[in-house]
XYZ file of N, CA and C in Angstrom:
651
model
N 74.106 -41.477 -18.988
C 74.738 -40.250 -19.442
C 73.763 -39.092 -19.331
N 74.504 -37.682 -19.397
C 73.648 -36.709 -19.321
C 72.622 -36.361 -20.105
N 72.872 -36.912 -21.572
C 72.431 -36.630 -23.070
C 71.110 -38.322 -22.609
N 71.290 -39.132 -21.865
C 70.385 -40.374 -21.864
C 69.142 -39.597 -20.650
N 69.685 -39.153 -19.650
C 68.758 -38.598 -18.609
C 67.947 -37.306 -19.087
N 68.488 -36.503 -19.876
C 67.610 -35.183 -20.570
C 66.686 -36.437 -21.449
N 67.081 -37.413 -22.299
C 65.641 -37.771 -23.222
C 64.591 -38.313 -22.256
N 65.295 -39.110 -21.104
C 64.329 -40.105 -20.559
C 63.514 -38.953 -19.834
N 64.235 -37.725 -19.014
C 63.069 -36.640 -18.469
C 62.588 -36.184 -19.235
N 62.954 -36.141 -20.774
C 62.009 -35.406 -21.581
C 60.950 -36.204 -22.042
N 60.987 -37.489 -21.793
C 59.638 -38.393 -22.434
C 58.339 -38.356 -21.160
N 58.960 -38.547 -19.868
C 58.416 -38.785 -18.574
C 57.166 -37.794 -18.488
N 57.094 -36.606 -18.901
C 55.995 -35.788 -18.860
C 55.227 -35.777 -20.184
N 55.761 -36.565 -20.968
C 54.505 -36.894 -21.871
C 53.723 -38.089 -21.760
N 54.697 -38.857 -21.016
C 53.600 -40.211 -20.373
C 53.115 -39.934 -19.612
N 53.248 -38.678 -18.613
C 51.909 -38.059 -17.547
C 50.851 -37.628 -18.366
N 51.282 -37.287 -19.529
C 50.085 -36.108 -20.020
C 48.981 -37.145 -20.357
N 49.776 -38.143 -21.424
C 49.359 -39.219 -21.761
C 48.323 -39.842 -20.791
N 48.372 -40.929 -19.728
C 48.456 -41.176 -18.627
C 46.782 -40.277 -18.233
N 46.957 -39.128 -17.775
C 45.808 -38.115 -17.414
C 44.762 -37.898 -18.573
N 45.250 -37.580 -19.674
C 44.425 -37.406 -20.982
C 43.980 -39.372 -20.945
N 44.161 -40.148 -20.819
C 43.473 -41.443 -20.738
C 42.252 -41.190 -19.416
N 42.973 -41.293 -18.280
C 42.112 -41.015 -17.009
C 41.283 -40.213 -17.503
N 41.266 -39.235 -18.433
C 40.049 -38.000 -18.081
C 38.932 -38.920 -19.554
N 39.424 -39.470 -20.714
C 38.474 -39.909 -21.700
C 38.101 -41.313 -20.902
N 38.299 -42.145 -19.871
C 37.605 -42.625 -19.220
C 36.555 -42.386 -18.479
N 36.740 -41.350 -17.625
C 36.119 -40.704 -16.652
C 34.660 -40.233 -17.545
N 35.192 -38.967 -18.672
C 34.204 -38.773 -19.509
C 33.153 -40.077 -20.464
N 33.879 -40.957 -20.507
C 32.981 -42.167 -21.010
C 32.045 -43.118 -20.174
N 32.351 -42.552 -19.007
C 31.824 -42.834 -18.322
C 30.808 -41.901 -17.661
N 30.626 -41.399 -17.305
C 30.052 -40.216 -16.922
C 28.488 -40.318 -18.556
N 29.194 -40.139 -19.320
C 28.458 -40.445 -20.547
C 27.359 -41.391 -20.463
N 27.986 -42.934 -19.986
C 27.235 -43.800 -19.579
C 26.174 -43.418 -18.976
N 27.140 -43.107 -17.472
C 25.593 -42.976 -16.178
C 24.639 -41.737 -16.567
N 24.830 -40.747 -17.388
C 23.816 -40.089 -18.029
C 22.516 -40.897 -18.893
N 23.325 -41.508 -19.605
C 22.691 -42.319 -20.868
C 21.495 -43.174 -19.692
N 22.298 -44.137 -18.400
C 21.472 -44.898 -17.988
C 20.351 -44.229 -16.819
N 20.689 -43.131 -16.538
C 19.787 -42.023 -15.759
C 18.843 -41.790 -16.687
N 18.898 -41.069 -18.098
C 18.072 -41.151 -19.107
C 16.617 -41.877 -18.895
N 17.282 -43.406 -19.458
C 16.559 -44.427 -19.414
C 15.697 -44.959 -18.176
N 16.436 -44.798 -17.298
C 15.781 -44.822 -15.943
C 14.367 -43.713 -15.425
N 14.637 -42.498 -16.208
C 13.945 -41.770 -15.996
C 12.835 -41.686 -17.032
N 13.302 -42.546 -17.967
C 11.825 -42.428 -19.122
C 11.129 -43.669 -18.400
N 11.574 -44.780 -18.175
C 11.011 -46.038 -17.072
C 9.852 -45.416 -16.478
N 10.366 -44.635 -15.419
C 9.666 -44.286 -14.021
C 8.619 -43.253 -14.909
N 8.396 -42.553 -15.820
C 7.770 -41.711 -16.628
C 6.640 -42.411 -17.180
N 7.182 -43.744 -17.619
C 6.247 -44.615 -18.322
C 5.375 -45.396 -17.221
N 6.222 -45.798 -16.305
C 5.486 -46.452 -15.306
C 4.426 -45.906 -14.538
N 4.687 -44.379 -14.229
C 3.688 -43.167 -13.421
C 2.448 -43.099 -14.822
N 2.645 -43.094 -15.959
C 1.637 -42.784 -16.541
C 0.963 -44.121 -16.481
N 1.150 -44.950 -16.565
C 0.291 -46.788 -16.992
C -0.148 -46.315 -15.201
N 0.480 -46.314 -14.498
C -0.077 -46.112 -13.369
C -1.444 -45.285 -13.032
N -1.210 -43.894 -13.894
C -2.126 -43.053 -13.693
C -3.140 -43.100 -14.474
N -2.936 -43.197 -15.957
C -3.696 -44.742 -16.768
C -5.079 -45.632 -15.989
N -4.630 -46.497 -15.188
C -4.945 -47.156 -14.339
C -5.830 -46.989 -13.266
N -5.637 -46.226 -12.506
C -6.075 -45.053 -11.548
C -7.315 -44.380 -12.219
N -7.278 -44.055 -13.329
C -8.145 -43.190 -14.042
C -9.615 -44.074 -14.184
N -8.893 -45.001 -14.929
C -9.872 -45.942 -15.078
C -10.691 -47.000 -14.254
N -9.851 -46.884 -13.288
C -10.753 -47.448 -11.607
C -11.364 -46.370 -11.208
N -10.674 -45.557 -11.021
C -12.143 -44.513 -10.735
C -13.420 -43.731 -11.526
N -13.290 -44.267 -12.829
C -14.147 -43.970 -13.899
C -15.839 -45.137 -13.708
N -14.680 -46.597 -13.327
C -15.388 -47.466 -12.810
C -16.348 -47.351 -11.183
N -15.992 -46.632 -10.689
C -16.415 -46.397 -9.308
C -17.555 -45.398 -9.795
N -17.045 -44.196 -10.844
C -18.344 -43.116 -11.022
C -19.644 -43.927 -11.301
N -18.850 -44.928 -12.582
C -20.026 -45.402 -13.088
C -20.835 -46.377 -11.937
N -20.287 -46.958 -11.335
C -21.245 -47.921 -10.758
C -22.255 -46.735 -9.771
N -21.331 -45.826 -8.840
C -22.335 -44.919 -8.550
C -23.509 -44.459 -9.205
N -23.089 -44.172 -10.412
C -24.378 -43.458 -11.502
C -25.704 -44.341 -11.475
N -25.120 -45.740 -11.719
C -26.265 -46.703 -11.732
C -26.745 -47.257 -9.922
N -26.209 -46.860 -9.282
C -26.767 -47.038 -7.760
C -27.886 -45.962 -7.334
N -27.053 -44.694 -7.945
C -27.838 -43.757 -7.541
C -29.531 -43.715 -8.450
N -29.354 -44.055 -9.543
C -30.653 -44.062 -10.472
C -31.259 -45.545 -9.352
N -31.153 -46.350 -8.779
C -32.132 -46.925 -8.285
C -32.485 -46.464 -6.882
N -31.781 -46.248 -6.460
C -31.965 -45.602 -5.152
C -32.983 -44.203 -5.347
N -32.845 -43.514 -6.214
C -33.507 -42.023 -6.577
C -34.972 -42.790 -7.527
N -35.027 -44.021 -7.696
C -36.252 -44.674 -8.494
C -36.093 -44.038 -10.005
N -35.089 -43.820 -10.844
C -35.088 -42.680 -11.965
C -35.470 -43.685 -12.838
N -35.215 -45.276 -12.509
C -35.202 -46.243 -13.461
C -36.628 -46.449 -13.689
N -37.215 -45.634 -13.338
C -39.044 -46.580 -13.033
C -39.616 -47.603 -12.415
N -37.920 -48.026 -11.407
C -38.525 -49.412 -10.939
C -39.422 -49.199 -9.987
N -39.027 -48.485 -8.903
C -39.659 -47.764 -7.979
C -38.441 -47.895 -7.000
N -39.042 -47.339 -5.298
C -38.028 -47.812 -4.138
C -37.425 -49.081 -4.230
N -36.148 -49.193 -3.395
C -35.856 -50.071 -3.149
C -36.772 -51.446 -2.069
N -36.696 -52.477 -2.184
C -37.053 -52.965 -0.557
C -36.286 -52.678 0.681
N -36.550 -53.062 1.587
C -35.685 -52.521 2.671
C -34.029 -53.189 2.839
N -34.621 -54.352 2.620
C -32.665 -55.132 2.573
C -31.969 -54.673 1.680
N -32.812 -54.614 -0.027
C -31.716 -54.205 -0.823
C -30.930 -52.784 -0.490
N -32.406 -51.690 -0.242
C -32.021 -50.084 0.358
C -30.861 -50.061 0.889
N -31.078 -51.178 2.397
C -29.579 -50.747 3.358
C -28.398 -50.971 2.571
N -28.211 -52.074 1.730
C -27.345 -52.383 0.667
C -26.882 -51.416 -0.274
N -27.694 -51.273 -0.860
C -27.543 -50.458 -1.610
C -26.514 -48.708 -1.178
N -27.709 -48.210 -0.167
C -26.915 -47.477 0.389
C -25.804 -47.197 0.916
N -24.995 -48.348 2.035
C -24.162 -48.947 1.894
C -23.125 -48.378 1.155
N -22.903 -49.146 -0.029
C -22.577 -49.144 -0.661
C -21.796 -47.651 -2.058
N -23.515 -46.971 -1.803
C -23.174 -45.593 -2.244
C -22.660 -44.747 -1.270
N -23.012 -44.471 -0.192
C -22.175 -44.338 0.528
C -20.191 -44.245 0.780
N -20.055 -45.524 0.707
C -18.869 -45.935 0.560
C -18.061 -45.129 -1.179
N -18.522 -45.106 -2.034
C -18.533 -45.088 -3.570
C -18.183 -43.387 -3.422
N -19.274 -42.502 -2.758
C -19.127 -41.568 -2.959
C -17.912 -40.749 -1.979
N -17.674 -41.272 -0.973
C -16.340 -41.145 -0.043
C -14.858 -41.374 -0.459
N -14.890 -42.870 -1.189
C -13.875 -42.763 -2.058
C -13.576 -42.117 -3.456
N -15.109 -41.704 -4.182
C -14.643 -40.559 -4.916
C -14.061 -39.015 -4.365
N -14.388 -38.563 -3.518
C -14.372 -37.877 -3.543
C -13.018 -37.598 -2.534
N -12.352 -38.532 -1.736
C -10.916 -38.653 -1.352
C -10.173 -38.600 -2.443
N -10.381 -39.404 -3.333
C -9.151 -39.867 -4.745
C -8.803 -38.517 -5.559
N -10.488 -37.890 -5.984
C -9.966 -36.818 -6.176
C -9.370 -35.991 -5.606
N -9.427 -35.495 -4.488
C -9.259 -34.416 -3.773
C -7.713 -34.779 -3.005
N -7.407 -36.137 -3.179
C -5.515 -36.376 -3.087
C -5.246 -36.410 -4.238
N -5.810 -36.469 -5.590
C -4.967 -36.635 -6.846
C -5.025 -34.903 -7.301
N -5.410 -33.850 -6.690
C -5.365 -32.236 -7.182
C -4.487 -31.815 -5.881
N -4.123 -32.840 -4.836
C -2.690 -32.429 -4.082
C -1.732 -33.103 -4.613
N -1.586 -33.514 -5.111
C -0.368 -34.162 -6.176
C 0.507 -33.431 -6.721
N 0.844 -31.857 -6.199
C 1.570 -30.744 -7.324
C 2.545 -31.088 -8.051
N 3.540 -32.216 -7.988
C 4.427 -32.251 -8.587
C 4.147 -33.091 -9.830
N 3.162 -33.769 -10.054
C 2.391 -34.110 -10.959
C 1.023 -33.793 -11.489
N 1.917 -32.387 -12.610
C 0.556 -32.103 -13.263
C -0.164 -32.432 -13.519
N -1.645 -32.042 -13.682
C -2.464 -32.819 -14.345
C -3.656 -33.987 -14.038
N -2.636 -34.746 -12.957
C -3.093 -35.989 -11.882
C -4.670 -35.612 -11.653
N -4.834 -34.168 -11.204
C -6.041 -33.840 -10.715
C -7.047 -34.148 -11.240
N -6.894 -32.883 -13.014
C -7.700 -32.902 -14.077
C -8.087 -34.296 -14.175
N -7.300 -35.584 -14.621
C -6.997 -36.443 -15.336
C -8.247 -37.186 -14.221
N -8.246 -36.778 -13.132
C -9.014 -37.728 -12.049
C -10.224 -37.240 -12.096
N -10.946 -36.200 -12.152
C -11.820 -35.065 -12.137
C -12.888 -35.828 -13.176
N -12.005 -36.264 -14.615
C -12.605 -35.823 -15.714
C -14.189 -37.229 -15.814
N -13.860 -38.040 -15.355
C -14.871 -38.920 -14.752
C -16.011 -38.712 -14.497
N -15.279 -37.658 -13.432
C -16.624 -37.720 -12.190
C -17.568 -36.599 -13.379
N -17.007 -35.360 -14.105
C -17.626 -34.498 -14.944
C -18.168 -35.286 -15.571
N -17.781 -36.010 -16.322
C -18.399 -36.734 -17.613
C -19.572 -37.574 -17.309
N -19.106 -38.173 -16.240
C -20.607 -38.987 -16.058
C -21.917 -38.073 -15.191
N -21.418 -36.433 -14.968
C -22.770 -35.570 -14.450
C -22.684 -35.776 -12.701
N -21.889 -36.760 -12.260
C -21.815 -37.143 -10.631
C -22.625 -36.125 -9.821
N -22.228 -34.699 -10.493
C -23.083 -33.624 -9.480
C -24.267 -34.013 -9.782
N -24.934 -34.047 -10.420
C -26.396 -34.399 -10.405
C -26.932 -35.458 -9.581
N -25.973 -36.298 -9.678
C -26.519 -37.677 -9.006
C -26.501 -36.970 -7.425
N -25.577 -36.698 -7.113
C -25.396 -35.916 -5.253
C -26.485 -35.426 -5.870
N -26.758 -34.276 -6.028
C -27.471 -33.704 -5.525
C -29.033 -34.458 -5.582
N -29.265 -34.817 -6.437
C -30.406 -36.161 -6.735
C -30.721 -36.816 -5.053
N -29.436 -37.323 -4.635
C -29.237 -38.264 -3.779
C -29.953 -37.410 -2.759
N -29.346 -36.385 -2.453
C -29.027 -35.087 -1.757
C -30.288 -35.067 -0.845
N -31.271 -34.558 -2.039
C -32.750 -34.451 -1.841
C -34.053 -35.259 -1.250
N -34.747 -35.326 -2.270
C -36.091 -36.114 -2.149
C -36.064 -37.590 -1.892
N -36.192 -37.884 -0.606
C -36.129 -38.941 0.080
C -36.744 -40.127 -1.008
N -37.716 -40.029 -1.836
C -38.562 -40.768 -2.508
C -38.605 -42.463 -2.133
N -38.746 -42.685 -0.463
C -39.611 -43.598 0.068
C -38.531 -43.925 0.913
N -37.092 -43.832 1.031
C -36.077 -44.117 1.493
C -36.183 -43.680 2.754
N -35.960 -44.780 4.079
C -36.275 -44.210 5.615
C -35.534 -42.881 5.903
N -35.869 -42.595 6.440
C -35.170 -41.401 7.206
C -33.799 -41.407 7.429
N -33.594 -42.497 8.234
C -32.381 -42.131 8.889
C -31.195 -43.163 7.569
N -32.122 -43.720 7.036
C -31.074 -44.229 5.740
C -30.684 -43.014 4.622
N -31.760 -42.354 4.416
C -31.650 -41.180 3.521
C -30.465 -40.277 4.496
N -30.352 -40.104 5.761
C -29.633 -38.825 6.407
C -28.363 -39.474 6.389
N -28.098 -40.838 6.209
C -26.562 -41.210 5.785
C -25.901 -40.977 4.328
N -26.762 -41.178 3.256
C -26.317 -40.300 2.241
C -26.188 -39.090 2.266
N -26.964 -38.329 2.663
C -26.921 -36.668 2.628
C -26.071 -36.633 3.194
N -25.654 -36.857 4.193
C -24.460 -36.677 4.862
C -23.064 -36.836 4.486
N -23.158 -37.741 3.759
C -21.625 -38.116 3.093
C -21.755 -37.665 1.588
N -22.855 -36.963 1.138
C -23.161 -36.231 0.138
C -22.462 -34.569 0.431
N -22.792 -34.083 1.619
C -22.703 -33.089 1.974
C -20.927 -32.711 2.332
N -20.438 -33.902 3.145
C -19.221 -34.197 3.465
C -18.193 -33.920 2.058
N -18.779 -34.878 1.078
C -17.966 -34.705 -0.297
C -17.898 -33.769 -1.070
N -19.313 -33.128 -0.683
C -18.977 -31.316 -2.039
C -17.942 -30.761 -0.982
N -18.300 -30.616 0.327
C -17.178 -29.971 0.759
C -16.147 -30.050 1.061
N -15.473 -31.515 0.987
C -14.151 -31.756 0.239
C -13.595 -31.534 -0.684
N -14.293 -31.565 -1.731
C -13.606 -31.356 -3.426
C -13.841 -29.694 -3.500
N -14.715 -28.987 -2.569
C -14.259 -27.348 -2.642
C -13.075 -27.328 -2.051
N -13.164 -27.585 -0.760
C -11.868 -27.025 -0.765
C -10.351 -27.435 -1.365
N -10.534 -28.519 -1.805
C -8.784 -29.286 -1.818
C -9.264 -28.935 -3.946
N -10.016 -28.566 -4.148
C -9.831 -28.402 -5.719
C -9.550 -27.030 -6.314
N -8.469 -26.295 -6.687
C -8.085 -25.029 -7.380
C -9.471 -24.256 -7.993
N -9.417 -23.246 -7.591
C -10.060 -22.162 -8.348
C -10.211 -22.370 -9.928
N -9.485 -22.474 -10.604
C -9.135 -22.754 -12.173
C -9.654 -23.941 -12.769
N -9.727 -25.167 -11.747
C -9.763 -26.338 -12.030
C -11.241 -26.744 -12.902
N -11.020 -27.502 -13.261
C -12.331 -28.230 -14.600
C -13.616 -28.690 -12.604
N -13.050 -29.140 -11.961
C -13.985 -29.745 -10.914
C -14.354 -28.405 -10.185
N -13.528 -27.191 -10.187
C -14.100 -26.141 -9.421
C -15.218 -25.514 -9.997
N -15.257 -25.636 -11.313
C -15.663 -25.037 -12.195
C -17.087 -25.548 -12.582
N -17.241 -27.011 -12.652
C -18.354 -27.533 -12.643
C -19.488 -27.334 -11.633
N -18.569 -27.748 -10.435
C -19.468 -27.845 -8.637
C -19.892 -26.161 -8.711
N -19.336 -25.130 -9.022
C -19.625 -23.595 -9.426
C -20.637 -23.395 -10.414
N -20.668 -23.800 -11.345
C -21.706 -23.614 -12.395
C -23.002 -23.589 -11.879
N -23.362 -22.343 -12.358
C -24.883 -21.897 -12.579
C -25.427 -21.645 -11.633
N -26.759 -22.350 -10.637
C -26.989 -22.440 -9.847
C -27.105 -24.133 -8.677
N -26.096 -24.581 -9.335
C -25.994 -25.851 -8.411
C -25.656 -25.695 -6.973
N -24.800 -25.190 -6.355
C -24.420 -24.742 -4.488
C -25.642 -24.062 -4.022
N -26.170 -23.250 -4.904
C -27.255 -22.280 -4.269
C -28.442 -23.787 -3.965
N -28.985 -24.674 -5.335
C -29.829 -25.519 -5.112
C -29.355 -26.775 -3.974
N -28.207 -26.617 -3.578
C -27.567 -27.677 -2.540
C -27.738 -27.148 -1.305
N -27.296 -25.722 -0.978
C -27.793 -25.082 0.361
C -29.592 -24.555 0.488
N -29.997 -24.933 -0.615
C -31.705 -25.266 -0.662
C -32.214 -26.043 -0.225
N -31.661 -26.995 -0.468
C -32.255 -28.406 -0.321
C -33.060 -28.177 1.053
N -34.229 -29.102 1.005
C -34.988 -29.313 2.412
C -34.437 -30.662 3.239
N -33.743 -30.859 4.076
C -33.181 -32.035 5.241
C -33.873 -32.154 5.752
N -34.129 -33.258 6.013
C -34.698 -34.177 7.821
C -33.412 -33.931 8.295
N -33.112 -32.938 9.073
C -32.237 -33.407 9.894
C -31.991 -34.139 11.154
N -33.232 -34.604 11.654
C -33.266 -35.749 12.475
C -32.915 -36.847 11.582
N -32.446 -37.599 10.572
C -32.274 -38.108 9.717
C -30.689 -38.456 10.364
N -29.972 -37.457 10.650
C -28.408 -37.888 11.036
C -28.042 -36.903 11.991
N -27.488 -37.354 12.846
C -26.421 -36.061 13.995
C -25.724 -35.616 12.806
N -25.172 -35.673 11.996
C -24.135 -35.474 10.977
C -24.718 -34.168 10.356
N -25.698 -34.500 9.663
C -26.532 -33.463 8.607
C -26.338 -32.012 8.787
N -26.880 -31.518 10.196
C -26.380 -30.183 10.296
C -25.874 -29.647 10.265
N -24.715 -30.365 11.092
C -22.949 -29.131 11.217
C -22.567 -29.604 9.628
N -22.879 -30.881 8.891
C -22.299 -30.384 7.432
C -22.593 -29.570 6.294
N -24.269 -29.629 6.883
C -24.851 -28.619 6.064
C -24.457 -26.885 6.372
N -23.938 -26.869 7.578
C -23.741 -25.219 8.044
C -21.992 -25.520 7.443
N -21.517 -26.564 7.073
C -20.194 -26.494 6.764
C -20.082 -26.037 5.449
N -20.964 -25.999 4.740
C -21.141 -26.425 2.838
C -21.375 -24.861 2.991
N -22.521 -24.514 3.609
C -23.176 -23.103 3.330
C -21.849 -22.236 3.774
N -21.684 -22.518 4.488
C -20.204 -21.258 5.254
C -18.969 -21.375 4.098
N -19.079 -22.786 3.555
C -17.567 -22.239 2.160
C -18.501 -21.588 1.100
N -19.783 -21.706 0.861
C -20.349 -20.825 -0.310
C -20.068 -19.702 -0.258
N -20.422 -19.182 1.686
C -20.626 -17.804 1.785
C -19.009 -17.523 1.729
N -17.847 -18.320 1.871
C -17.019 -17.993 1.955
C -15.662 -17.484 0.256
N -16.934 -17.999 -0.502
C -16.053 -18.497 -1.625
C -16.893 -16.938 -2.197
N -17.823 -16.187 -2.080
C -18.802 -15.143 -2.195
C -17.696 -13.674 -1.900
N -17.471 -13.808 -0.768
C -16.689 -13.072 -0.352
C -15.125 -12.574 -0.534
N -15.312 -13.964 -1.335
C -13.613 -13.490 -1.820
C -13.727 -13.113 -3.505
């Protein structure tokens, strides 16, 4: 009947409304969810980058230090005296290697921009344990160490200040240190054998040219 078809069309658009108002508090409860589990996901990866960086910190804290104590025998600071010759090459070696990967780690952990901090957090090591001193220690006074063993440290001594100038910010705790006082001036002092390494020279005219360059600006 006419009076049966007006109720049944008159119910039909409230079971749409119905119907859609369900679809949409689904949709929204959901949506809710994948927020909630994005959340969580994102405090994860937050927690995980820090234990990570955590981690990182503290391997390379370990690397300063063993440097610190390589370099005091190699520089004789311990009173032992020189090395012998096997341990020397060893030794050197070794610092060598120590001071290359410091000074990469830092100088990719202050390109890290999207993670603040990374830099500082990597930096704070090498400050704390004085590292500049030890370079430059190294740097110097051969104190019995052959020639051409001494011109492989200087060299990768020389290589590393002028890595961490350039790839380290103006502002930074590491710019700021390697800057202090008169340390660059006593580094482009230094007296070289430069028969000691093919290397030595062009890095030493590399170090002096960002001083003069960092002067000028």
């Amino acid at each position: 009947s006419i009076s049966e078809s007006k109720a049944l069309g008159g119910r039909r658009p409230h079971r749409r409304c119905s119907q859609r108002a369900a679809r949409s508090s689904q949709h929204a409860a959901l949506s809710v969810q994948r927020a909630a589990r994005s959340a969580v996901a994102r405090r994860r990866r937050r927690r995980r980058r820090q234990r990570a960086m955590q981690s990182s910190v503290r391997e390379l804290d370990a690397l300063c230090a063993r440097l610190d104590r390589l370099a005091e025998g190699l520089v004789g600071a311990s009173g032992a005296g020189p090395l012998a010759p096997v341990h020397e090459e060893q030794a050197v070696e070794e610092a060598v290697q120590l001071i290359q990967r410091i000074g990469e780690s830092i100088a990719w952990a202050y390109g890290q921009h999207h993670n603040a901090g990374l830099g500082e957090a990597f930096a704070q090591p090498f400050v704390d344990r004085r590292l500049r001193e030890r370079l430059k220690a190294l740097l110097g006074d051969r104190l019995g160490m052959r020639r051409e063993v001494h011109g492989r440290v200087a060299a990768q001594v020389l290589q590393t200040i002028h890595i961490l100038l350039q790839a380290t910010p103006a502002e930074s705790t590491l710019f700021c240190n390697l800057t202090a006082g008169w340390y660059l001036n006593d580094v482009a002092a230094t007296r070289l054998d430069f028969r000691g390494s093919d290397d030595l020279l062009p890095l030493w005219m590399t170090v002096v040219k960002d001083i003069a360059t960092m002067l000028n600006k």
